Coordinates of C-alpha atoms in Angstrom, one line a residue:
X10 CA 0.0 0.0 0.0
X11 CA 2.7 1.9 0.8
X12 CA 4.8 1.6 -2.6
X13 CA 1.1 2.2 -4.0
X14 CA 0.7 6.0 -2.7
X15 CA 4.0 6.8 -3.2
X16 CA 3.6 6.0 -7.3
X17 CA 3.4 9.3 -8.1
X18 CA 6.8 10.4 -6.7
X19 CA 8.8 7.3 -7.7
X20 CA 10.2 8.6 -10.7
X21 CA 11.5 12.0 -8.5
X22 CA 12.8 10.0 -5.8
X23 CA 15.1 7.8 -8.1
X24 CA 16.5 10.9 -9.9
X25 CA 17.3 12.1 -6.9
X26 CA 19.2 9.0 -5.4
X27 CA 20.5 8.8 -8.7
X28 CA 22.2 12.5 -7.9
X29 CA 23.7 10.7 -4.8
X30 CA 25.4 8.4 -6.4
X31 CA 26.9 10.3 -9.0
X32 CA 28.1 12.9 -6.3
X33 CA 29.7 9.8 -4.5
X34 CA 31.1 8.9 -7.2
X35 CA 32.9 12.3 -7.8
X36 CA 35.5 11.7 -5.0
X37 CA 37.5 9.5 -4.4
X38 CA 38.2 6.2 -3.9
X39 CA 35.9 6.3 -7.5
X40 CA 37.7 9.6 -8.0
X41 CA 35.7 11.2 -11.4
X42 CA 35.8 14.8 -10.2
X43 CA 34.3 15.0 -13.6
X44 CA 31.2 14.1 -12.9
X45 CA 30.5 16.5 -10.6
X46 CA 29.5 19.0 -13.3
X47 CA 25.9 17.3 -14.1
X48 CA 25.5 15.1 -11.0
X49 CA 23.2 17.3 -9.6
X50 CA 20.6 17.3 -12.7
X51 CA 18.7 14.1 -11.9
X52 CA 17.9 16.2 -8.3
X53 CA 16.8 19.1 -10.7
X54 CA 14.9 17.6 -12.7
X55 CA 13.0 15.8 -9.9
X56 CA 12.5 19.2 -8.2
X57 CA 11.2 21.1 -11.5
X58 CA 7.1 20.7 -10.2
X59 CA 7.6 20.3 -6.3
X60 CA 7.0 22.6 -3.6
X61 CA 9.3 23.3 -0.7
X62 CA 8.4 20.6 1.6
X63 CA 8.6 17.9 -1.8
X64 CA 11.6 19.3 -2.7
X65 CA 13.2 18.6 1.2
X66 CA 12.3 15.3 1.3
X67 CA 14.1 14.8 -2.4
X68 CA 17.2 16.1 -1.2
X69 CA 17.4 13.9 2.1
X70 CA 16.8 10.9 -0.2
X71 CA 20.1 11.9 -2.4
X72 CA 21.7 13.4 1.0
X73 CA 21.3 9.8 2.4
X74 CA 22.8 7.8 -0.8
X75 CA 25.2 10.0 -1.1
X76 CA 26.8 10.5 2.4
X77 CA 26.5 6.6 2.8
X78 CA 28.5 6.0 0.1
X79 CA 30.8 8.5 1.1
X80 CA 31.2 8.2 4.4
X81 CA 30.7 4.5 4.8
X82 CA 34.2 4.4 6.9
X83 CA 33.0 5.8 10.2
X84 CA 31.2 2.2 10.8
X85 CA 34.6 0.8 10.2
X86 CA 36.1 2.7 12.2
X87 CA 33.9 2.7 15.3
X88 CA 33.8 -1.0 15.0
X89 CA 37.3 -2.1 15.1
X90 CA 38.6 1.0 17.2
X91 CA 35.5 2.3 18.9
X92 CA 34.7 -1.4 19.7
X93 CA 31.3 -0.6 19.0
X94 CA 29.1 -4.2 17.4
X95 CA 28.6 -3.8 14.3
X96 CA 25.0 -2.9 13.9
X97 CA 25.2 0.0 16.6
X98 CA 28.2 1.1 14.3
X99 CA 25.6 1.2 10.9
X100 CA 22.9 2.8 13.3
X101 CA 25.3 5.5 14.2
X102 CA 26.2 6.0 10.8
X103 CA 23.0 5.9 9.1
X104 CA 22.1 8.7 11.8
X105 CA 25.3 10.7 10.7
X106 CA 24.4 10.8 7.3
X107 CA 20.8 11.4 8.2
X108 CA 22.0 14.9 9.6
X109 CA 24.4 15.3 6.6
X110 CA 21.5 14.8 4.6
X111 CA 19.7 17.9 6.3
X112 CA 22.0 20.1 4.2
X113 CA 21.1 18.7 1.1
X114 CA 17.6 18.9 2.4
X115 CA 17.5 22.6 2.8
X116 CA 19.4 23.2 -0.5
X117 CA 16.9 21.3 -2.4
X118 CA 14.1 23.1 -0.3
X119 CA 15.4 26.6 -0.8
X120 CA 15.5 25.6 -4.9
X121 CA 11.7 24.8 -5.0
X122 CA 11.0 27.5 -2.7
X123 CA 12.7 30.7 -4.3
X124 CA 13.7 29.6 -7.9
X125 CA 10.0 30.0 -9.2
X126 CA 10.8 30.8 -12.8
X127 CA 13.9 28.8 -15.1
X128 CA 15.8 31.9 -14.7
X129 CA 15.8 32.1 -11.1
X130 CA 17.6 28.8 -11.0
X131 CA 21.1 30.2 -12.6
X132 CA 20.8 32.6 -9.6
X133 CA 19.2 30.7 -6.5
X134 CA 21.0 27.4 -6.8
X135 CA 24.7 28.5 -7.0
X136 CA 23.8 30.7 -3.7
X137 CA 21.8 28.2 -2.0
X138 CA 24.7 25.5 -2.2
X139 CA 27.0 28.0 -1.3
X140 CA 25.5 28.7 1.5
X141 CA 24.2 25.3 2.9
X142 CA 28.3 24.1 2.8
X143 CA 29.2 27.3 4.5
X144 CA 26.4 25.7 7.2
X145 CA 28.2 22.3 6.9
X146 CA 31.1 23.7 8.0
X147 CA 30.2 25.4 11.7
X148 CA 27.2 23.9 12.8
X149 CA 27.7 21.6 15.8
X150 CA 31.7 22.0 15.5
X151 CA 31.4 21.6 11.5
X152 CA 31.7 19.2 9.3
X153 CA 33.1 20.4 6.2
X154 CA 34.2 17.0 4.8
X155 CA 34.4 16.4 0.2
X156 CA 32.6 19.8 -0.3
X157 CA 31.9 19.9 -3.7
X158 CA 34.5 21.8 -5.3
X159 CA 36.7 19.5 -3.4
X160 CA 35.9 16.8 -6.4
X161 CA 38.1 19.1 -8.6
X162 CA 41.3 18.8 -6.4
X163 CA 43.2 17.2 -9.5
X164 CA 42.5 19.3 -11.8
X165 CA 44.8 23.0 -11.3
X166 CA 43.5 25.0 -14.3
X167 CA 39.6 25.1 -12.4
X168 CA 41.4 25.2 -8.8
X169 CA 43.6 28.1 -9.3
X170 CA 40.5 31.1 -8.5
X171 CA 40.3 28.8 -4.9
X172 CA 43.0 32.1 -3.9
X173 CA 40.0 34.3 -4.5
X174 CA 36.6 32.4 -3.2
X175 CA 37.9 29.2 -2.1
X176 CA 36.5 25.8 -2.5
X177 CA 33.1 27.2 -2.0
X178 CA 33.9 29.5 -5.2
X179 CA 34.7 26.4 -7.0
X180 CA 31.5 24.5 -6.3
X181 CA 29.3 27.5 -7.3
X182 CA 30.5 27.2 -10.1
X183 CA 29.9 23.4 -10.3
X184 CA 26.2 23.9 -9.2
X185 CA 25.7 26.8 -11.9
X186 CA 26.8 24.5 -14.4
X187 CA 24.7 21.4 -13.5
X188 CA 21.6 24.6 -13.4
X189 CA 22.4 25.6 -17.2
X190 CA 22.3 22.1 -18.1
X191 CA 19.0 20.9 -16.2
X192 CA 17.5 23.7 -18.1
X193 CA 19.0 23.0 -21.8
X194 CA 17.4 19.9 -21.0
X195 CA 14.1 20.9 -19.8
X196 CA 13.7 23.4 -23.2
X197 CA 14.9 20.3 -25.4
X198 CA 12.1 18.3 -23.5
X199 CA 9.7 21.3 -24.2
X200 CA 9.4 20.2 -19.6
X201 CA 8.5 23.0 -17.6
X202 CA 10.2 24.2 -14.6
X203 CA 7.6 25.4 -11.8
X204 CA 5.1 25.3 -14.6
X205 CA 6.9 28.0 -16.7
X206 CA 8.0 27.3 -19.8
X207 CA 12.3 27.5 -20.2
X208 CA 12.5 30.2 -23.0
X209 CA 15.5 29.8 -25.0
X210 CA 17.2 33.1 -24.4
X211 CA 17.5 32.0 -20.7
X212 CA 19.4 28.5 -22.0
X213 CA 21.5 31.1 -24.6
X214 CA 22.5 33.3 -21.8
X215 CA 22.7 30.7 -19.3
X216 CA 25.2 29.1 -21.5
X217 CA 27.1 32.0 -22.4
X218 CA 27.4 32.6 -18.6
X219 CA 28.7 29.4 -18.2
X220 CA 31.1 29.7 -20.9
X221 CA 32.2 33.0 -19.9
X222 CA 33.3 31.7 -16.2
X223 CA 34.9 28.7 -17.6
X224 CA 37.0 30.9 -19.5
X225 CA 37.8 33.1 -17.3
X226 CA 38.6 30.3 -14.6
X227 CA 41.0 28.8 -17.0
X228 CA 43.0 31.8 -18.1
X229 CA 43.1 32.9 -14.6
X230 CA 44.2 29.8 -13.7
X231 CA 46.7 29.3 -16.7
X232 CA 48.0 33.0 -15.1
X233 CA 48.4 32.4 -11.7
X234 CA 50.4 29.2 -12.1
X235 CA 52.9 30.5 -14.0
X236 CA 53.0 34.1 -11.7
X237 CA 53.7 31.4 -8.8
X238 CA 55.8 29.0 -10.3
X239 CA 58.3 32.8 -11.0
X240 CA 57.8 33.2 -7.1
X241 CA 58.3 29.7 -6.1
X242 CA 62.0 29.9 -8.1
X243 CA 62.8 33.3 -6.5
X244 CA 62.0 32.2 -2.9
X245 CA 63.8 30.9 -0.4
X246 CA 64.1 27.1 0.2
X247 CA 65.0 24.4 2.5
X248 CA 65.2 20.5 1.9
X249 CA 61.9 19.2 4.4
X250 CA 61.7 15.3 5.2
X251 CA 58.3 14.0 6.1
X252 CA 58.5 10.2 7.6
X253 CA 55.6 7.6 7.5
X254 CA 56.4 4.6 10.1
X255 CA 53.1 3.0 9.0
X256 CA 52.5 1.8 12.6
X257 CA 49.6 -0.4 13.2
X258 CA 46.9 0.9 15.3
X259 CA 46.3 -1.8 17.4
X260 CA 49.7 -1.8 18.2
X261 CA 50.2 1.8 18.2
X262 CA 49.6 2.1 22.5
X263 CA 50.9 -1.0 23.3
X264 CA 53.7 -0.5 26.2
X265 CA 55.6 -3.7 24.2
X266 CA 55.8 -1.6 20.9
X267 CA 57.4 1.8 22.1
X268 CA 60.5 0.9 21.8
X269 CA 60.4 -0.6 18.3
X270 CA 58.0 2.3 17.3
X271 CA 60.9 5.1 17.9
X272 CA 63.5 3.2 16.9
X273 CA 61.7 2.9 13.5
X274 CA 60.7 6.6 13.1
X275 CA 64.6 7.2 14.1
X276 CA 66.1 4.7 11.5
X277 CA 63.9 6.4 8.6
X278 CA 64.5 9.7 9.7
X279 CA 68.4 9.6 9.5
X280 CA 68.0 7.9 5.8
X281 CA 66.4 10.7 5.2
X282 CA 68.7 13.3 7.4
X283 CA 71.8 11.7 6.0
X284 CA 70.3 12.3 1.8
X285 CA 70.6 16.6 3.3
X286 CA 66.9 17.1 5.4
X287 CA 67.2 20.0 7.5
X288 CA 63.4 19.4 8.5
X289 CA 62.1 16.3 9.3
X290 CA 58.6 16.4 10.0
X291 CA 56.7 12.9 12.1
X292 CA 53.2 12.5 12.2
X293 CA 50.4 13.4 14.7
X294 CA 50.9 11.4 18.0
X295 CA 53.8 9.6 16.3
X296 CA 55.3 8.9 19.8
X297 CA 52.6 6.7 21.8
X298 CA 53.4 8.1 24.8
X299 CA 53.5 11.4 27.0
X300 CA 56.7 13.0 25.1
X301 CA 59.1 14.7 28.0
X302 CA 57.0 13.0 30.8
X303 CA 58.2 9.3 30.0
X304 CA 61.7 10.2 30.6
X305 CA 63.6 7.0 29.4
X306 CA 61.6 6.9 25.6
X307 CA 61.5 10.8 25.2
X308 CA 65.1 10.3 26.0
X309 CA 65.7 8.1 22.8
X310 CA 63.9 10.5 21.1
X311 CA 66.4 13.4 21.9
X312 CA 69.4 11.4 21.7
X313 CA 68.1 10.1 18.4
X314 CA 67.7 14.1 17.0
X315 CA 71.1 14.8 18.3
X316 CA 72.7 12.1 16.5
X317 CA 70.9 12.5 13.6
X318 CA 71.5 16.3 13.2
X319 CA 68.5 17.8 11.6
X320 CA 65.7 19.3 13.3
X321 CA 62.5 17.3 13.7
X322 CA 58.5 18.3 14.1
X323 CA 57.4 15.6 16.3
X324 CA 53.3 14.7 16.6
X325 CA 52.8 13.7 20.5
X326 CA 50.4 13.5 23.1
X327 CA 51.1 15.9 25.9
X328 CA 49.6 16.5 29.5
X329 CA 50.0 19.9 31.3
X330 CA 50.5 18.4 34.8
X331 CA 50.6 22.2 36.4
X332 CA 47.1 22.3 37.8
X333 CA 44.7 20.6 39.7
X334 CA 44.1 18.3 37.7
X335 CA 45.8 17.0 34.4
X336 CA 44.9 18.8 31.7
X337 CA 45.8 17.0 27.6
X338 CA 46.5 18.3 24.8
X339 CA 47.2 16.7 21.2
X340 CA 50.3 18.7 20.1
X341 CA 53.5 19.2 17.8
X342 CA 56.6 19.9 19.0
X343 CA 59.3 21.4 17.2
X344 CA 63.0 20.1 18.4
X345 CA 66.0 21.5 17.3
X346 CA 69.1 19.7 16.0
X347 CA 70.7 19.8 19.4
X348 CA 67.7 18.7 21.3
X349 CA 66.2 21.7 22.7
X350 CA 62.3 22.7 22.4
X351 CA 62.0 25.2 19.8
X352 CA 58.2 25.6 20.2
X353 CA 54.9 23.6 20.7
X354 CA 51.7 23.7 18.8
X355 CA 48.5 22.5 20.3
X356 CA 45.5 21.4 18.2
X357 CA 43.0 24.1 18.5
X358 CA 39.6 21.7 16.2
X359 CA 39.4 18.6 18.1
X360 CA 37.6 15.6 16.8
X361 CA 34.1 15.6 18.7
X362 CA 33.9 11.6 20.2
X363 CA 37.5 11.2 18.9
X364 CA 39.4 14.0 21.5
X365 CA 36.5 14.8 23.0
X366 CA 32.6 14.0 24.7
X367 CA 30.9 17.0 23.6
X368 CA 27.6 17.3 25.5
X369 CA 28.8 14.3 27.9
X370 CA 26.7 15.7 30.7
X371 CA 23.7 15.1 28.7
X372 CA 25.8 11.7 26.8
X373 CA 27.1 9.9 29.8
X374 CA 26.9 6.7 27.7
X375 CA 29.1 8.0 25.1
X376 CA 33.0 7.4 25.3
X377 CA 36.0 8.2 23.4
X378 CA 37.2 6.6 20.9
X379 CA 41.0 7.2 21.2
X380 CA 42.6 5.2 23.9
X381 CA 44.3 8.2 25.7
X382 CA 43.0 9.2 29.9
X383 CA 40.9 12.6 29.7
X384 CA 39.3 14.6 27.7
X385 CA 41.7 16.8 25.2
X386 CA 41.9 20.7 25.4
X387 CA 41.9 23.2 22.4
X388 CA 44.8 25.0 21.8
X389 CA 45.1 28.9 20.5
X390 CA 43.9 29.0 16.9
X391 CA 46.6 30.7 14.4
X392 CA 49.5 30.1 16.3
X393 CA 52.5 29.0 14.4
X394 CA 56.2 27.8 15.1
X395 CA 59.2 29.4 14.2
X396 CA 62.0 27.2 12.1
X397 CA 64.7 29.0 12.0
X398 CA 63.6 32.2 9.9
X399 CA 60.3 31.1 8.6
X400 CA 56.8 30.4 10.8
X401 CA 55.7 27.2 10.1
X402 CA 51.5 26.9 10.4
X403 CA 50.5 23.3 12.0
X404 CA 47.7 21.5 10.7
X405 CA 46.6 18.6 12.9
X406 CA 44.7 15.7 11.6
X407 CA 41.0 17.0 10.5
X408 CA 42.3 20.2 11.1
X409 CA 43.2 20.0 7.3
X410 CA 39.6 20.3 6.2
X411 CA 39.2 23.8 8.0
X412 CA 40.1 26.2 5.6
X413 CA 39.7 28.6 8.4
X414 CA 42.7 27.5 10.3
X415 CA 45.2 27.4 8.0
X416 CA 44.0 31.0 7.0
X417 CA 44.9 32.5 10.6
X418 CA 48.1 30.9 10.3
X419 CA 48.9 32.4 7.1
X420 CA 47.8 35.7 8.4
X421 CA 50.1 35.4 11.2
X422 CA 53.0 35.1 8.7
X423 CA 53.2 31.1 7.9
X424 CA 55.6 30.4 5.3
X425 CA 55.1 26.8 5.3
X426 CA 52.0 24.4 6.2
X427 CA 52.6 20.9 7.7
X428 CA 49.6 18.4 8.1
X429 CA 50.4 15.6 10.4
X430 CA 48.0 12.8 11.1
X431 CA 47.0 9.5 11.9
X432 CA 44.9 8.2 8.9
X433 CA 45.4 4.5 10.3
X434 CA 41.9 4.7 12.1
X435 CA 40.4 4.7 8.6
X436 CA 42.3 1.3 7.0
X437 CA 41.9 0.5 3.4
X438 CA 38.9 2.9 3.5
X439 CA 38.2 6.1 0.7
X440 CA 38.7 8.1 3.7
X441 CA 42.7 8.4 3.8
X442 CA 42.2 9.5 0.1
X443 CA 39.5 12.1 0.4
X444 CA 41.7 13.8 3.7
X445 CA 44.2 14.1 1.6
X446 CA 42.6 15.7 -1.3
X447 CA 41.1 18.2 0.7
X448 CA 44.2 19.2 1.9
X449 CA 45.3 20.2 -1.6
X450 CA 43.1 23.0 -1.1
X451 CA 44.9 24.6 1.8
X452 CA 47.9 25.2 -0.3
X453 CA 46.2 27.0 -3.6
X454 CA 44.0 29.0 -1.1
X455 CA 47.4 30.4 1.0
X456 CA 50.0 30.1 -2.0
X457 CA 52.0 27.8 0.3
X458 CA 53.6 24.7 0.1
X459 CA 52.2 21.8 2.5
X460 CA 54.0 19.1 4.0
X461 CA 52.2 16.2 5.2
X462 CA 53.1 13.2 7.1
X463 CA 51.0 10.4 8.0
X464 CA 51.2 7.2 9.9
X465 CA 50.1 4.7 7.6
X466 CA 49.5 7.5 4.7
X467 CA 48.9 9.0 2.7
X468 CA 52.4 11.5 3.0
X469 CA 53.1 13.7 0.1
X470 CA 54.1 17.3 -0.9
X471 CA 51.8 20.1 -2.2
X472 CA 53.2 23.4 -4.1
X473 CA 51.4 26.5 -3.8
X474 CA 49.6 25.5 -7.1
X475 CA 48.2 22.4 -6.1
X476 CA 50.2 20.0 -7.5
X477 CA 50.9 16.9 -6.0
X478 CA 54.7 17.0 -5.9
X479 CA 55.0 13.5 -4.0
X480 CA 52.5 10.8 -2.5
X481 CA 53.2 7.9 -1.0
X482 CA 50.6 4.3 -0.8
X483 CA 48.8 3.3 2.2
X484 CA 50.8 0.9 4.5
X485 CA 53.9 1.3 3.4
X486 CA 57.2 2.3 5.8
X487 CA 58.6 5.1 3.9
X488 CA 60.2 9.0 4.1
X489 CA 60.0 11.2 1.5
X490 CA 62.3 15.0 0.9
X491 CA 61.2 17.2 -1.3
X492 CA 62.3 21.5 -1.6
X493 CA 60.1 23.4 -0.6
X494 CA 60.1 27.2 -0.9
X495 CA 58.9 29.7 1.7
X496 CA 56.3 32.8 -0.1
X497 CA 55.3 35.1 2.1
X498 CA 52.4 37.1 0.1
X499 CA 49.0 37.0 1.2
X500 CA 46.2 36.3 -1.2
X501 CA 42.8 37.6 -1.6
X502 CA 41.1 34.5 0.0
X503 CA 43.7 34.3 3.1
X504 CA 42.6 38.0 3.8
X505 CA 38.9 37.9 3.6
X506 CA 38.0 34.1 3.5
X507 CA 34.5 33.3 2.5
X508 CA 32.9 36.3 4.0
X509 CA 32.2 38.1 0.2
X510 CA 31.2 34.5 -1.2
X511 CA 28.6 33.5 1.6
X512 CA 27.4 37.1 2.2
X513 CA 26.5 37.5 -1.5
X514 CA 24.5 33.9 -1.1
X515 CA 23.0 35.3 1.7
X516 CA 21.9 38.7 -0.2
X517 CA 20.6 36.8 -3.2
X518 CA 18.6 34.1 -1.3
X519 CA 17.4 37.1 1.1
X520 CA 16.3 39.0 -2.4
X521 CA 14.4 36.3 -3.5
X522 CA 12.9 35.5 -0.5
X523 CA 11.3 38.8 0.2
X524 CA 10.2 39.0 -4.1
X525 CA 8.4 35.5 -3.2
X526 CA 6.9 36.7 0.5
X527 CA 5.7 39.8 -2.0
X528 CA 4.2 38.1 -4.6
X529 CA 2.6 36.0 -2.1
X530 CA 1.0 38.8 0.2
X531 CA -0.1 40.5 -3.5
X532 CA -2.2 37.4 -4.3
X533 CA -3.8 37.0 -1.0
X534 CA -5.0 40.6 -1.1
X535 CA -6.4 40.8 -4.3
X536 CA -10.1 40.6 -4.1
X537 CA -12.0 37.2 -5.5
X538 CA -12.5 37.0 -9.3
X539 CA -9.1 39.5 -10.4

């Protein structure tokens, strides 16, 4: 009976699933960024005669195929590291995507709410997505994870105007596209779009629109690489090391393995040290214990940098034992070549149920999944360490997928970016792959080169273009050098963020909205019969 009522919106509700597995399918592991620019057609098309509440629903559908496809690796995870059973782990993640899904929701929503005529969609969808990922990435901490413009990671001539807008920039553009098209497509149908007709100056202009930005993206971008490839040979440089000791993570805090664990990192490292590193970066919490409060290993590790003679950014756990109580912090420390402190960077975005119970007042029966004592504390956001004459900006784990934070750094003068993490809770998964091409994004936005170093990968080298200089594969022990050169200019995007992008999505939306409330208060006022 069920199936039987909801004929009528069968058809919409496959073309919308359908747009959520073309948008999984954009990033990788599957990896066809290029399908991103008509994925969201079938969701279009299914919202061309629906109302607001219709057009909700629609969206949750694709949110939910989508984000399950896409995120599929938290119920790996919290199985085999949170020790959750299994199906508590796929309730928890169908309840993630569920709220994932909401953003989709309200985009599709705010489509069949405000874009009443085939011209209003150019406008209202580009500003609508722009805004719901701008939601994505605050609301309850944020959860900014494979935006769409992030599906374009590999390709540097679209990627390049990320300096000015940022990835939300780049997936406007992706949504205005995928608009232009659903409408071609309606006028070659002779298919209406909220029961107005698509005229074909609206798919003429729309297309030259579309045509126009392309263009434009690609000679800017076809500019600005080769105006930062001149800066990038002009600049200083410095031979940086990053070392992946691919350490399993069920061995990872095991007292037994501490030993073997340093001495690994310490072997690759002076490969590395002895082929002319002057950097050599390790990842986050790459010594499994308390570095200089276990006295014996964190001497091994100073000894070690001494010997070795290079100086080393080491990921460690770190408790502040000064007040009343213990207070933890996930950190970086820098350590010169003759063993001294040269600074200490403290993660400021901690992973909520990962480093920390939000809410655990009212979610007793939630616990952490890290195997560390206490809850971790934030550290100040845009604070940087100085090697030798150049700050270096810290990026730790997730904190790679906050373009935010890598912005303050820059604004406080960081000449380099360094991601350390621990991508070994994810396995095999997509996930390792999709952290890292976010992370590509950081470095185009700041014109800075990143350096990141991962437990069990991936570890690579970004230049300020985007390119991937170096990667390495999952599970392999390996250290990789690459020069990288220090820029110190500030771009348009590292100065003002998204603030002109998502206030102009707000002004258009806000436009429309009151033209609609209008319209509507004009009809209820007219008297019966006009």
């Amino acid at each position: 009976m069920f199936w039987t009522r909801m004929k009528p919106y069968r058809g919409r509700l496959l073309l919308a699933m359908l747009s959520g597995i073309l948008l999984t399918a954009a990033f990788p592991k599957i990896d066809q960024g290029w399908i991103a620019w008509f994925a969201l057609v079938p969701l279009l098309l299914a919202l061309r005669t629906t109302d607001g509440r219709a057009g909700f629903w629609l969206g949750m559908a694709a949110g939910m195929v989508h984000y399950l496809g896409l995120i599929y690796w938290t119920a790996y995870t919290m199985q085999l590291y949170g020790r959750l059973p299994w199906i508590q782990s796929v309730l928890v993640l169908l309840l993630f995507a569920a709220v994932l899904s909401l953003f989709l929701g309200g985009f599709a929503a705010l489509v069949a709410t405000l874009a009443c005529r085939p011209a209003h969609l150019v406008v209202v969808a580009p500003a609508a997505w722009v805004l719901i990922e701008w939601l994505r990435s605050w609301v309850l901490t944020g959860f900014p994870w494979e935006l769409l413009g992030y599906s374009q990671y590999d390709r540097l001539w679209v990627i390049q105007s990320a300096d000015l807008f940022g990835v939300f920039g780049i997936s406007a553009l992706i949504v205005l596209f995928n608009a232009v098209l659903t409408l071609a497509l309606l006028y070659w149908a002779e298919k209406p779009w909220q029961h107005h007709g698509v005229p074909r100056g609206v798919v003429v202009i729309g297309g030259l629109l579309v045509a126009g930005l392309l263009v434009g993206t690609a000679a800017y971008g076809l500019f600005r690489i080769r105006h930062i490839d001149a800066r990038i040979a002009e600049a200083e440089h410095a031979d940086v090391a990053v070392v992946q000791g691919n350490i399993d993570q069920a061995q990872k805090w095991d007292a037994s393995f501490q030993v073997l664990t340093t001495a690994k990192y310490k072997d690759l490292s002076a490969a590395v040290a002895s082929g002319g590193a002057q950097l050599v970066i390790w990842p986050e919490t790459a010594t499994p214990f308390y570095l200089f409060h276990d006295k014996v290993l964190t001497q091994m590790v100073v000894l070690g940098i001494q010997d070795i003679g290079a100086d080393f950014i080491v990921g460690s756990p770190n408790v502040d034992l000064g007040g009343k109580a213990p207070v933890y912090y996930n950190s970086a420390y820098l350590i010169g070549a003759d063993g001294q402190v040269g600074g200490k960077y403290d993660k400021v975005h901690l992973v909520p149920f990962g480093e920390y119970v939000p809410m655990k007042r009212w979610l007793p029966f939630l616990g952490k999944m890290v195997a560390q004592v206490g809850d971790f504390q934030a550290g100040r956001q845009g604070s940087t360490l100085q090697w030798r004459q150049h700050p270096v900006g810290m990026l730790i784990c997730y904190e790679a997928i906050f373009p935010e934070l890598a912005r303050d750094m820059v604004r406080n003068r960081a000449q380099l970016l360094v991601n350390i993490t621990n991508d070994a809770w994810f396995g095999r998964t997509s996930a390792a792959y999709q952290h890292f091409s976010m992370a590509v994004f950081r470095s185009v936005e700041n014109r800075r080169f990143l350096a990141r170093a991962a437990n069990t990968g991936i570890s690579g080298f970004v230049d300020p273009n985007g390119r991937i200089l170096a990667a390495t594969d999952l599970y392999q022990d390996a250290a990789l050098t690459a020069r990288v050169h220090f820029l110190s200019q500030t771009t348009l995007y590292s100065r003002w963020g998204d603030y002109p992008l998502v206030l102009s999505a707000l002004a258009v939306l806000a436009a429309f909205a009151a033209a609609r409330l209008k319209r509507s208060r004009y009809r209820e006022s007219r008297p019966p019969g006009l």
